[in-house]
Coordinates of C-alpha atoms in Angstrom, one line a residue:
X139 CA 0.3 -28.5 -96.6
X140 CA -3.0 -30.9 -95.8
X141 CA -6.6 -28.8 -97.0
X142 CA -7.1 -28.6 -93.2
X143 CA -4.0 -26.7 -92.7
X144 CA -4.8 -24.1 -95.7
X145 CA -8.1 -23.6 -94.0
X146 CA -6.7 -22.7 -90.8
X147 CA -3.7 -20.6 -92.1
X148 CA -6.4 -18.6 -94.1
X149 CA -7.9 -16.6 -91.3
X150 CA -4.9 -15.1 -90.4
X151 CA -4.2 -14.1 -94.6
X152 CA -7.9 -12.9 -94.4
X153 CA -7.2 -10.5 -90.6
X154 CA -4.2 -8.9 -91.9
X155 CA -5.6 -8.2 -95.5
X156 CA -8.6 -6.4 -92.9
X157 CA -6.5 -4.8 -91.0
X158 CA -4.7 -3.4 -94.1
X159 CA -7.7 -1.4 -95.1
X160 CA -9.0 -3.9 -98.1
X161 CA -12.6 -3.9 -98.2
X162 CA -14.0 -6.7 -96.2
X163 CA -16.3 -7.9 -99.2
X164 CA -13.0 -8.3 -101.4
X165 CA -10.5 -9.7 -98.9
X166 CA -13.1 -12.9 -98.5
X167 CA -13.4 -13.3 -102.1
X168 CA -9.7 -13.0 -102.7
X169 CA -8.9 -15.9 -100.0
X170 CA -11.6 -17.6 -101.2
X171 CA -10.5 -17.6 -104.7
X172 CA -7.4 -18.0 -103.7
X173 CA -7.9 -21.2 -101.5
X174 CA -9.8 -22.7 -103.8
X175 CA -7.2 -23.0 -106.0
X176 CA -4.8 -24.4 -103.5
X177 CA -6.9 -26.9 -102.2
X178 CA -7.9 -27.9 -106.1
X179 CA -4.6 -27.9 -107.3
X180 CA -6.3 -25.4 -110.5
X181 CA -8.5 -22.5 -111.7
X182 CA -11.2 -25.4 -113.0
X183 CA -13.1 -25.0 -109.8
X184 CA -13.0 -21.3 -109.0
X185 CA -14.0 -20.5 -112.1
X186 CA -16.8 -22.7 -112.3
X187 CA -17.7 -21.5 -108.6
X188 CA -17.3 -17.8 -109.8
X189 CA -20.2 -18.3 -111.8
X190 CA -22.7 -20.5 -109.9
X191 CA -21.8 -18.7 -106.9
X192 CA -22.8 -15.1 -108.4
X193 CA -25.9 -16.5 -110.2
X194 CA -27.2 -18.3 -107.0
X195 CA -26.8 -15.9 -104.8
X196 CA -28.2 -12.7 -106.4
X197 CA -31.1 -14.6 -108.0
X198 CA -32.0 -15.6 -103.9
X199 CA -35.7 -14.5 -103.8
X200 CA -35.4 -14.1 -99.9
X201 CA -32.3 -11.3 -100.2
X202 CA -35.0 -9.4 -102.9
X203 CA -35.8 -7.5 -99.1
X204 CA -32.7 -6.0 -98.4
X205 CA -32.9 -3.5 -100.8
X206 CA -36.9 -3.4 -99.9
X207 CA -35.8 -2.2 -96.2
X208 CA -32.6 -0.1 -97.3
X209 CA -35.3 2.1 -99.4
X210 CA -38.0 2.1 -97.1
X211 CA -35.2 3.6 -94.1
X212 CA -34.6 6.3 -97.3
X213 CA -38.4 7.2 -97.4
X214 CA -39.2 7.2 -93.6
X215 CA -36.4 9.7 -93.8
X216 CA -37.5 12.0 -96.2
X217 CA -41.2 11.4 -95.0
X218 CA -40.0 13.4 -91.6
X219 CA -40.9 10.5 -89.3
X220 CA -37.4 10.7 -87.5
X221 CA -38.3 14.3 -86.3
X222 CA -42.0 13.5 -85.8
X223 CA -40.4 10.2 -83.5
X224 CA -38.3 12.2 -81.2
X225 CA -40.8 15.1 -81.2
X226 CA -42.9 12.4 -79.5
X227 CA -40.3 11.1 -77.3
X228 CA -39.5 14.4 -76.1
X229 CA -42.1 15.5 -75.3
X230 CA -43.4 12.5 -72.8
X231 CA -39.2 12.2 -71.6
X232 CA -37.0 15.4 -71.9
X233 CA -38.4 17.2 -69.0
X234 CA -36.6 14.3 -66.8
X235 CA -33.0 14.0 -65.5
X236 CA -31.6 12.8 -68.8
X237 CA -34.9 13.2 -70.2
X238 CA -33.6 14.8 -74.1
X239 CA -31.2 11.9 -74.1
X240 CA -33.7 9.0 -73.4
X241 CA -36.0 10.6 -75.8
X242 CA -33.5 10.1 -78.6
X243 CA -33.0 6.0 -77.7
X244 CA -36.7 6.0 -77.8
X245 CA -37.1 7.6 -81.1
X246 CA -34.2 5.4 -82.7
X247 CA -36.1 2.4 -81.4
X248 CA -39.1 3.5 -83.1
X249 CA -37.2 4.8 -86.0
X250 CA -35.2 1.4 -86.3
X251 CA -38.8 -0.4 -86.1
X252 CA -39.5 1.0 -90.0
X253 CA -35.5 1.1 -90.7
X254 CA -33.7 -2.0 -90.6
X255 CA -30.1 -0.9 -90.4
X256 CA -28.0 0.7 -87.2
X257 CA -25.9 2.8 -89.2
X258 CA -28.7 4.4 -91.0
X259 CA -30.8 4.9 -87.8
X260 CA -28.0 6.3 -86.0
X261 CA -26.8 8.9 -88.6
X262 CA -30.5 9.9 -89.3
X263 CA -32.0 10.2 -86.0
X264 CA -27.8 12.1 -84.8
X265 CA -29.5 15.2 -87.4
X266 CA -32.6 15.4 -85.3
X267 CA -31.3 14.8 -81.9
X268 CA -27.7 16.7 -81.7
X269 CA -29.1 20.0 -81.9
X270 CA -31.6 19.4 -79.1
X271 CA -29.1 18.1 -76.8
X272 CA -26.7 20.7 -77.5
X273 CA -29.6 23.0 -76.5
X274 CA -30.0 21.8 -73.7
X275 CA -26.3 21.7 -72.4
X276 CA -25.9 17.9 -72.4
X277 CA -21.9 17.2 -73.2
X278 CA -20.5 16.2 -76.4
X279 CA -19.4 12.9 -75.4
X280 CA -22.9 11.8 -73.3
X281 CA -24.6 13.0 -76.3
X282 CA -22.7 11.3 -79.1
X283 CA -22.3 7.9 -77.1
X284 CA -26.3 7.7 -76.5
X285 CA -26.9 8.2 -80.2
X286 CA -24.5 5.2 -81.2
X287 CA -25.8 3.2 -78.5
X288 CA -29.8 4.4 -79.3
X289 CA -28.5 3.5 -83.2
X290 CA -27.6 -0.1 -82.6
X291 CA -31.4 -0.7 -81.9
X292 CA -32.1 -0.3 -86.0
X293 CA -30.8 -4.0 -86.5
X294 CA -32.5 -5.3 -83.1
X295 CA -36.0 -4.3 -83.7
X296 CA -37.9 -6.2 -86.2
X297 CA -37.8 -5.4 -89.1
X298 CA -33.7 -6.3 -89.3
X299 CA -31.6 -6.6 -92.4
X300 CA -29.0 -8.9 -90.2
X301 CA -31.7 -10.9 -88.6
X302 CA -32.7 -11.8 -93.0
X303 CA -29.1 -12.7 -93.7
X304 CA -28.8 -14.9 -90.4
X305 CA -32.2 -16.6 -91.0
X306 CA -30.7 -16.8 -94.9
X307 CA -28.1 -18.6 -93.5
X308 CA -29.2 -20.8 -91.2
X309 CA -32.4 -21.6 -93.3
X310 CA -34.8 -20.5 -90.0
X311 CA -38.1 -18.5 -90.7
X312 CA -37.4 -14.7 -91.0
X313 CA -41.1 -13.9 -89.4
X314 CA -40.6 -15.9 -86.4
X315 CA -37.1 -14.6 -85.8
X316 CA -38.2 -11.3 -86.2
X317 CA -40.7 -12.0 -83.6
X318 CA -38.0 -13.4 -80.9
X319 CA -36.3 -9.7 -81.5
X320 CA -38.9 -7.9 -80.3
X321 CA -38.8 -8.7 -76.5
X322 CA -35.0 -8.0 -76.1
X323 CA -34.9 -5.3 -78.4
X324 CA -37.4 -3.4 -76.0
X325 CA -35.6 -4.6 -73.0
X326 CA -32.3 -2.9 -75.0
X327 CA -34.3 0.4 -75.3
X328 CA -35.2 0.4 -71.6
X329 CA -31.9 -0.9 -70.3
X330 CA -30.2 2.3 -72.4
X331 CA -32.7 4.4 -70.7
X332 CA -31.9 3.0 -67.3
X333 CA -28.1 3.4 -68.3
X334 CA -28.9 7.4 -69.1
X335 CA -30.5 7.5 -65.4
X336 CA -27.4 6.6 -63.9
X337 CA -25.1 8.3 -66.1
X338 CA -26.2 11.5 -65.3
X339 CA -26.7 11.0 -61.6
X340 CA -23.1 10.4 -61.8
X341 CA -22.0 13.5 -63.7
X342 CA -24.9 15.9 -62.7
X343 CA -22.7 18.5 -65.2
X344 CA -23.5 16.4 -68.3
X345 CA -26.8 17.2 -68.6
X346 CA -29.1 20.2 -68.5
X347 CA -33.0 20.1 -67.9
X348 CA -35.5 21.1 -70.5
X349 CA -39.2 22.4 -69.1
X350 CA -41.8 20.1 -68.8
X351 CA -44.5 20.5 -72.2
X352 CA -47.9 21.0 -71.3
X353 CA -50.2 17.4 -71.9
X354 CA -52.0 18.8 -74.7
X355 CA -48.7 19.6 -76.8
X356 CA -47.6 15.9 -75.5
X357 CA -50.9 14.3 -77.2
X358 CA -50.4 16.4 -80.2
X359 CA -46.7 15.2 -81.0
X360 CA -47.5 11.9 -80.2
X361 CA -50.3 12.2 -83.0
X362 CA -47.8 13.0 -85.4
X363 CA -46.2 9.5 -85.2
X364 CA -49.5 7.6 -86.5
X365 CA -47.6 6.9 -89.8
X366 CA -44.5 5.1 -88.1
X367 CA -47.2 3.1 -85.9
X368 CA -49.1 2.4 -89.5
X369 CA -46.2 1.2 -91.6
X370 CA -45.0 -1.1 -88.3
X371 CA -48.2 -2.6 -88.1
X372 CA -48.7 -3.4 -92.0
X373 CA -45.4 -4.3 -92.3
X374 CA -44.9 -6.4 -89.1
X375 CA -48.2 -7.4 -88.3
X376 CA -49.0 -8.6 -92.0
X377 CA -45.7 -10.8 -91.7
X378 CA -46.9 -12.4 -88.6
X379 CA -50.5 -12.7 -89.6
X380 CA -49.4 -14.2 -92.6
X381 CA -51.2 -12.0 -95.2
X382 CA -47.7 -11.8 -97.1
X383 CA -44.6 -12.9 -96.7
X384 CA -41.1 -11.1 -95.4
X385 CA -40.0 -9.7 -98.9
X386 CA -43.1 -9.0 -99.8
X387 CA -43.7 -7.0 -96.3
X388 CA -40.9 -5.0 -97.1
X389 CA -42.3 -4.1 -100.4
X390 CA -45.2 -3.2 -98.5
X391 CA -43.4 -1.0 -95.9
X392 CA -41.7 0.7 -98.7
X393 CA -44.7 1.6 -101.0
X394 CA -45.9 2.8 -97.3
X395 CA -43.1 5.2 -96.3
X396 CA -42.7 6.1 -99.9
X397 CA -46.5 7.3 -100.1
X398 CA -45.7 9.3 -96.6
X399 CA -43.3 11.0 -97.8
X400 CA -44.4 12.2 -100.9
X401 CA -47.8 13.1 -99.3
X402 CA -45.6 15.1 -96.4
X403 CA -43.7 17.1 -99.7
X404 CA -40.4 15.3 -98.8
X405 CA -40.4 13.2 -101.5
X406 CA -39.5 14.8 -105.3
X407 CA -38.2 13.7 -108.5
X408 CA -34.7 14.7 -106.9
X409 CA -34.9 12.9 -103.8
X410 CA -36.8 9.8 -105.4
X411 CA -33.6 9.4 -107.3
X412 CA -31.5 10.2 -104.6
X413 CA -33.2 7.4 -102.7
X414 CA -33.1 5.1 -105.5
X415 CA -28.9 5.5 -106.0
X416 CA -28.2 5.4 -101.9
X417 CA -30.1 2.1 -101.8
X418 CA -28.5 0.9 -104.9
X419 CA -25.3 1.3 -103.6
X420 CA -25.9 0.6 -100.5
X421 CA -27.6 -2.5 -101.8
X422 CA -24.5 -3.1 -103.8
X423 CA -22.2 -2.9 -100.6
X424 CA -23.7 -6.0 -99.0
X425 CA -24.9 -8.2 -102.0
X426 CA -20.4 -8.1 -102.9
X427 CA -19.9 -8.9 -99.4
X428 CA -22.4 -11.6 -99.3
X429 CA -20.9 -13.2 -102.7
X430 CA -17.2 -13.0 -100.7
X431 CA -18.8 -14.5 -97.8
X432 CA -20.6 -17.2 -99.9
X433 CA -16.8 -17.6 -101.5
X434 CA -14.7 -17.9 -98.4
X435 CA -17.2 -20.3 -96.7
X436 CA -17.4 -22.3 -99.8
X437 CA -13.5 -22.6 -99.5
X438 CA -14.0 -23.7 -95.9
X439 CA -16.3 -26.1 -96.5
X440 CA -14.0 -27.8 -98.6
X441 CA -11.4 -28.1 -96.3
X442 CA -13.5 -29.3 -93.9
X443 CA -12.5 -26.7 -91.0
X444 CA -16.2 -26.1 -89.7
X445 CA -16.7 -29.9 -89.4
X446 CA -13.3 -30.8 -87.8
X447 CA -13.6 -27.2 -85.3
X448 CA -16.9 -28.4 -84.3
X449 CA -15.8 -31.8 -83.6
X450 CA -12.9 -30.6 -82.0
X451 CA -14.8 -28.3 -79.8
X452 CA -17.4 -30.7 -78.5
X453 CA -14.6 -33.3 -78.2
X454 CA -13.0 -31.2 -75.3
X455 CA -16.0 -31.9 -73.1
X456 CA -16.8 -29.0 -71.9
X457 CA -20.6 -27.9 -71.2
X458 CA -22.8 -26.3 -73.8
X459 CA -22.9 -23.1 -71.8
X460 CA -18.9 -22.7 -71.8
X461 CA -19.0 -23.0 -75.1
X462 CA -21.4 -20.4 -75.9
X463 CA -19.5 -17.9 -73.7
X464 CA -16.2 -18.4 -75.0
X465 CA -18.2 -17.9 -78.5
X466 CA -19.6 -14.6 -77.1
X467 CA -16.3 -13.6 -76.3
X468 CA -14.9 -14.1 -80.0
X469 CA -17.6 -12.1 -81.3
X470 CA -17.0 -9.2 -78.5
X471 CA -13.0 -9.7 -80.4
X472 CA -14.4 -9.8 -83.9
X473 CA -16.4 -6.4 -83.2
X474 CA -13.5 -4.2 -82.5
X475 CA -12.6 -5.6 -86.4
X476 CA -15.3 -5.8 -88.5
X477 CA -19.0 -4.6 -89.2
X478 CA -21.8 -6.7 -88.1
X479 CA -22.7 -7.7 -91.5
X480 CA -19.3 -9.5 -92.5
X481 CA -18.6 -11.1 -88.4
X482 CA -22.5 -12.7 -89.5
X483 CA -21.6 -14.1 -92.5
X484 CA -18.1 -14.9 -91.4
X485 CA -18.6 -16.7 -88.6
X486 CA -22.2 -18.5 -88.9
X487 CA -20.7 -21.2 -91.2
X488 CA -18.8 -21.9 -88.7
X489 CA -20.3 -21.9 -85.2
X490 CA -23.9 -22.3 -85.9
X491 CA -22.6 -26.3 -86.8
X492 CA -21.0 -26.1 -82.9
X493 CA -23.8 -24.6 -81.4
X494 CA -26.6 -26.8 -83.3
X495 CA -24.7 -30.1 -81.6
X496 CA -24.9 -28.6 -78.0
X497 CA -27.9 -29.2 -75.9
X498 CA -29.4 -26.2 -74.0
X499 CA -32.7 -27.7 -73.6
X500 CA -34.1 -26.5 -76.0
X501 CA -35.2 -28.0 -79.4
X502 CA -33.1 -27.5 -82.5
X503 CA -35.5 -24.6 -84.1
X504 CA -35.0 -22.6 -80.6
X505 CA -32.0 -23.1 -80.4
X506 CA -31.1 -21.7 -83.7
X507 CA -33.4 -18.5 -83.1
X508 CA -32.3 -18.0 -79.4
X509 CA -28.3 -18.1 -80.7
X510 CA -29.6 -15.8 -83.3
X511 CA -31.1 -12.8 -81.3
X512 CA -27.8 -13.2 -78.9
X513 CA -25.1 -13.5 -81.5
X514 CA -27.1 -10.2 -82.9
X515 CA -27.3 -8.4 -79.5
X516 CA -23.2 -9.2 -79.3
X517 CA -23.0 -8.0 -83.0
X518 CA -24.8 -4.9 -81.8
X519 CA -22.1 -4.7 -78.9
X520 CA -19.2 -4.4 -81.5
X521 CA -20.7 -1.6 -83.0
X522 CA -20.4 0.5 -79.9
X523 CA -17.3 -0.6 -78.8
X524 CA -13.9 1.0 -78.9
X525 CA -11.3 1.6 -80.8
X526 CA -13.3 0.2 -84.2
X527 CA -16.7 0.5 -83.0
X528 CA -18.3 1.7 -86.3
X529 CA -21.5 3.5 -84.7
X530 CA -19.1 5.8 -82.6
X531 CA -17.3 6.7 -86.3
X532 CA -20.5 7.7 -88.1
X533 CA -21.3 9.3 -84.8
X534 CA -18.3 11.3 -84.8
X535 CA -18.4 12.3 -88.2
X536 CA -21.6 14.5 -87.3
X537 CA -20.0 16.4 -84.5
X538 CA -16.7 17.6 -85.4
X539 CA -16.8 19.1 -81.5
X540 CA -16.6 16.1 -79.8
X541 CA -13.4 14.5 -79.2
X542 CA -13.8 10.7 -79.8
X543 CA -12.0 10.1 -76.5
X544 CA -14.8 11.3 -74.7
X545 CA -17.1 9.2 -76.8
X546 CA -15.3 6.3 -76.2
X547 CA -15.4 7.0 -72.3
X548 CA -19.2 7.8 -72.3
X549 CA -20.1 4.5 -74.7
X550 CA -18.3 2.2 -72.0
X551 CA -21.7 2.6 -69.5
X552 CA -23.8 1.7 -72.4
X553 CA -21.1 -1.7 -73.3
X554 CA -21.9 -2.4 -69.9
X555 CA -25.5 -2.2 -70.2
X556 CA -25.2 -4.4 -73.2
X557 CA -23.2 -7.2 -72.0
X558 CA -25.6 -7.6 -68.5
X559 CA -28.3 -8.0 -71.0
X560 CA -26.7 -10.3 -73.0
X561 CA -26.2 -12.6 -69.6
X562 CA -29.6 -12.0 -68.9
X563 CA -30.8 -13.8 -72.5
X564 CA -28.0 -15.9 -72.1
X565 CA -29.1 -17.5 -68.3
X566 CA -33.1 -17.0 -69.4
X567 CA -33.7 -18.1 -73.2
X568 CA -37.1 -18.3 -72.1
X569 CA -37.4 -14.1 -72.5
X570 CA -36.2 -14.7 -76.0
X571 CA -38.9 -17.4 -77.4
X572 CA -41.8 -15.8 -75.0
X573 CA -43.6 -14.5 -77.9
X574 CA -42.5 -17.3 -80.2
X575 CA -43.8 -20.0 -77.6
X576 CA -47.3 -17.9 -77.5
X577 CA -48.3 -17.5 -81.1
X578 CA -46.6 -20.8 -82.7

């Protein structure tokens, strides 16, 4: 068996050891290890791998902000800005059609502005948000599918913990990639919205109505958000403004939300440690499944597969655009498999070399950022999407009541709404760079 052909049987080792429940983090490591061996014929180079490998990668200066975002997502929490978010939101929304239900993609796009991660912003803002549209007779399965839909916005909206590991990866600028999210992560926010508009004009039974507030409550809960809108700007705007850089923003943010909640009373010795353990293992979670990542692909490498798939794939002659879509496609696959985190660092190595021969017009740093914030957006699509999508799971978990079925029937308008933005992007890369184009 040539290398070649031990780098192509290893994706189908590395599915079924997926599908088999091993940890994704492991099963990359494993086959890694594993190929290496083949390939070398010996243990020399594993070995020698396992420990420049583990060395090089946690001593990376630019991953020093995962944890940094992980912990400031813990403080916002306990600082009570989720409430204070969709407080906010609902006041200004819920009295519309589908108004509670809006309000709570609002407040996880403003929520996922000072978070970083989906899963975190849909779990936090589902323990704010449920009980209000239960109040308000809105049905389990509309309710539960807006909040894992309103959820995928946390890794969208800058500041993004899979937009650091792309850039990481890629070796792109995290500020100005962060900046390309912002535009389509707002148009995500408002095409969800748009989504809930039709929805419920649709199926008038799955939602109630919820009297309008009077404008002087309105102005005094959108008061109560100043400290989001404070932590956004010093973190965000200092990044872009160049007063510090990314991990230092997000030590920034943290300090910030930190300060919040311990000022609001939500932070105490308890919950300090509390946050400190959740983001250690949490922390711990992706750092093994970057090191399995950095493993696999180092295995691939070797065997030349990236090189001789990209060759292959221009070689067939077909046009940068069909290219892209049948990309899309895989990741749409890869979705209903895996978590965004290990498709990212799975698949990266291998088509950002494909798509970084290609010409769209663009030039070569645009075209890495635009593939970036669409490959995300499709990322986020998997995390909705059913039968593994694992939004909908974290989802369910907080509402016992709600059959997944109807979940998984309700989420399908939102997919939808996904997929004609990513066509959008896709056909206009244009909407994507806008701000990049303006203030670089």
């Amino acid at each position: 068996m040539t290398n070649l052909e031990i780098g192509l049987t290893s994706f189908p080792v590395l599915l079924l050891m997926i599908f088999l429940r091993i940890p994704i983090g492991l099963s990359m490591f494993l086959v890694g290890l594993g190929g290496l061996y083949m390939v070398t014929g010996g243990t020399n180079m594993a070995l020698a791998k396992l420990k420049t490998e583990t060395y090089s990668t946690f001593s990376s200066y630019s991953l020093s902000i995962v944890p940094m975002f992980i912990l400031m997502g813990h403080f916002a929490t306990l600082g009570g800005m989720s409430q204070a978010l969709f407080k906010a939101a609902e006041a200004f929304l819920g009295h519309r059609r589908g108004g509670v239900a809006m309000a709570s993609v609002g407040a996880c796009a403003g929520f996922g502005s000072i978070c970083g991660s989906s899963l975190a912003t849909a779990a936090t803002m589902s323990q704010v948000a449920l009980p209000e549209l239960r109040r308000y007779g809105y049905s389990g399965g509309f309710s539960t599918a807006t909040l894992a839909a309103g959820g995928t916005l946390g890794i969208l909206i800058p500041p993004s913990v899979i937009l650091v590991i792309y850039a990481i990866l890629t070796e792109q600028n995290i500020a100005k990639l962060f900046l390309a999210a912002f535009v389509p992560g707002i148009l995500a926010a408002i095409g969800y919205m748009i989504t809930i508009s039709i929805y419920v004009r649709m199926h008038p039974d799955s939602a109630g109505v919820r009297p309008a507030m009077p404008m002087a409550e309105r102005f005094r809960a959108l008061a109560e958000v100043w400290p989001v809108l404070l932590v956004f700007l010093a973190v965000v705007g200092g990044i872009y403004a160049g007063i510090f850089t990314p991990t230092e923003g997000a030590a920034v943010g943290a300090f910030g939300t930190g300060l919040i909640a311990f000022l609001n009373g939500g932070l105490t010795k308890d919950t300090l440690l509390g946050s400190f353990t959740a983001t250690a293992k949490n922390t711990a979670m992706i750092f093994f499944i970057v090191l399995g990542a950095g493993f696999y692909n180092g295995f691939l490498a070797l065997t030349q597969v990236p090189q001789e798939l990209s060759n292959y794939v221009v070689g067939l002659g077909y046009s940068p655009w069909a290219i892209l879509a049948i990309i899309l496609a895989l990741y749409l696959v890869f979705g209903c498999l895996m978590d965004s985190l290990s498709m990212i660092l799975l698949t990266i190595p291998i088509f950002f070399p494909i798509i970084s021969t290609l010409d769209f017009g663009l030039t070569m740093e645009e075209t890495a950022i635009w593939f970036g914030i669409i490959v995300l957006i499709v990322v986020e699509v998997g995390l909705i999407t059913p039968p593994v999508g694992m939004n909908l799971f974290v989802i369910n978990s907080m509402d016992r009541l709600t059959p997944m079925v109807e979940t998984y029937k309700a989420v399908m308008y939102f997919v939808a709404s996904d997929i004609v933005r990513v066509v959008i992007l896709v056909a206009f890369p244009g909407i994507t760079l806008f701000l990049l184009r303006i203030f670089h």
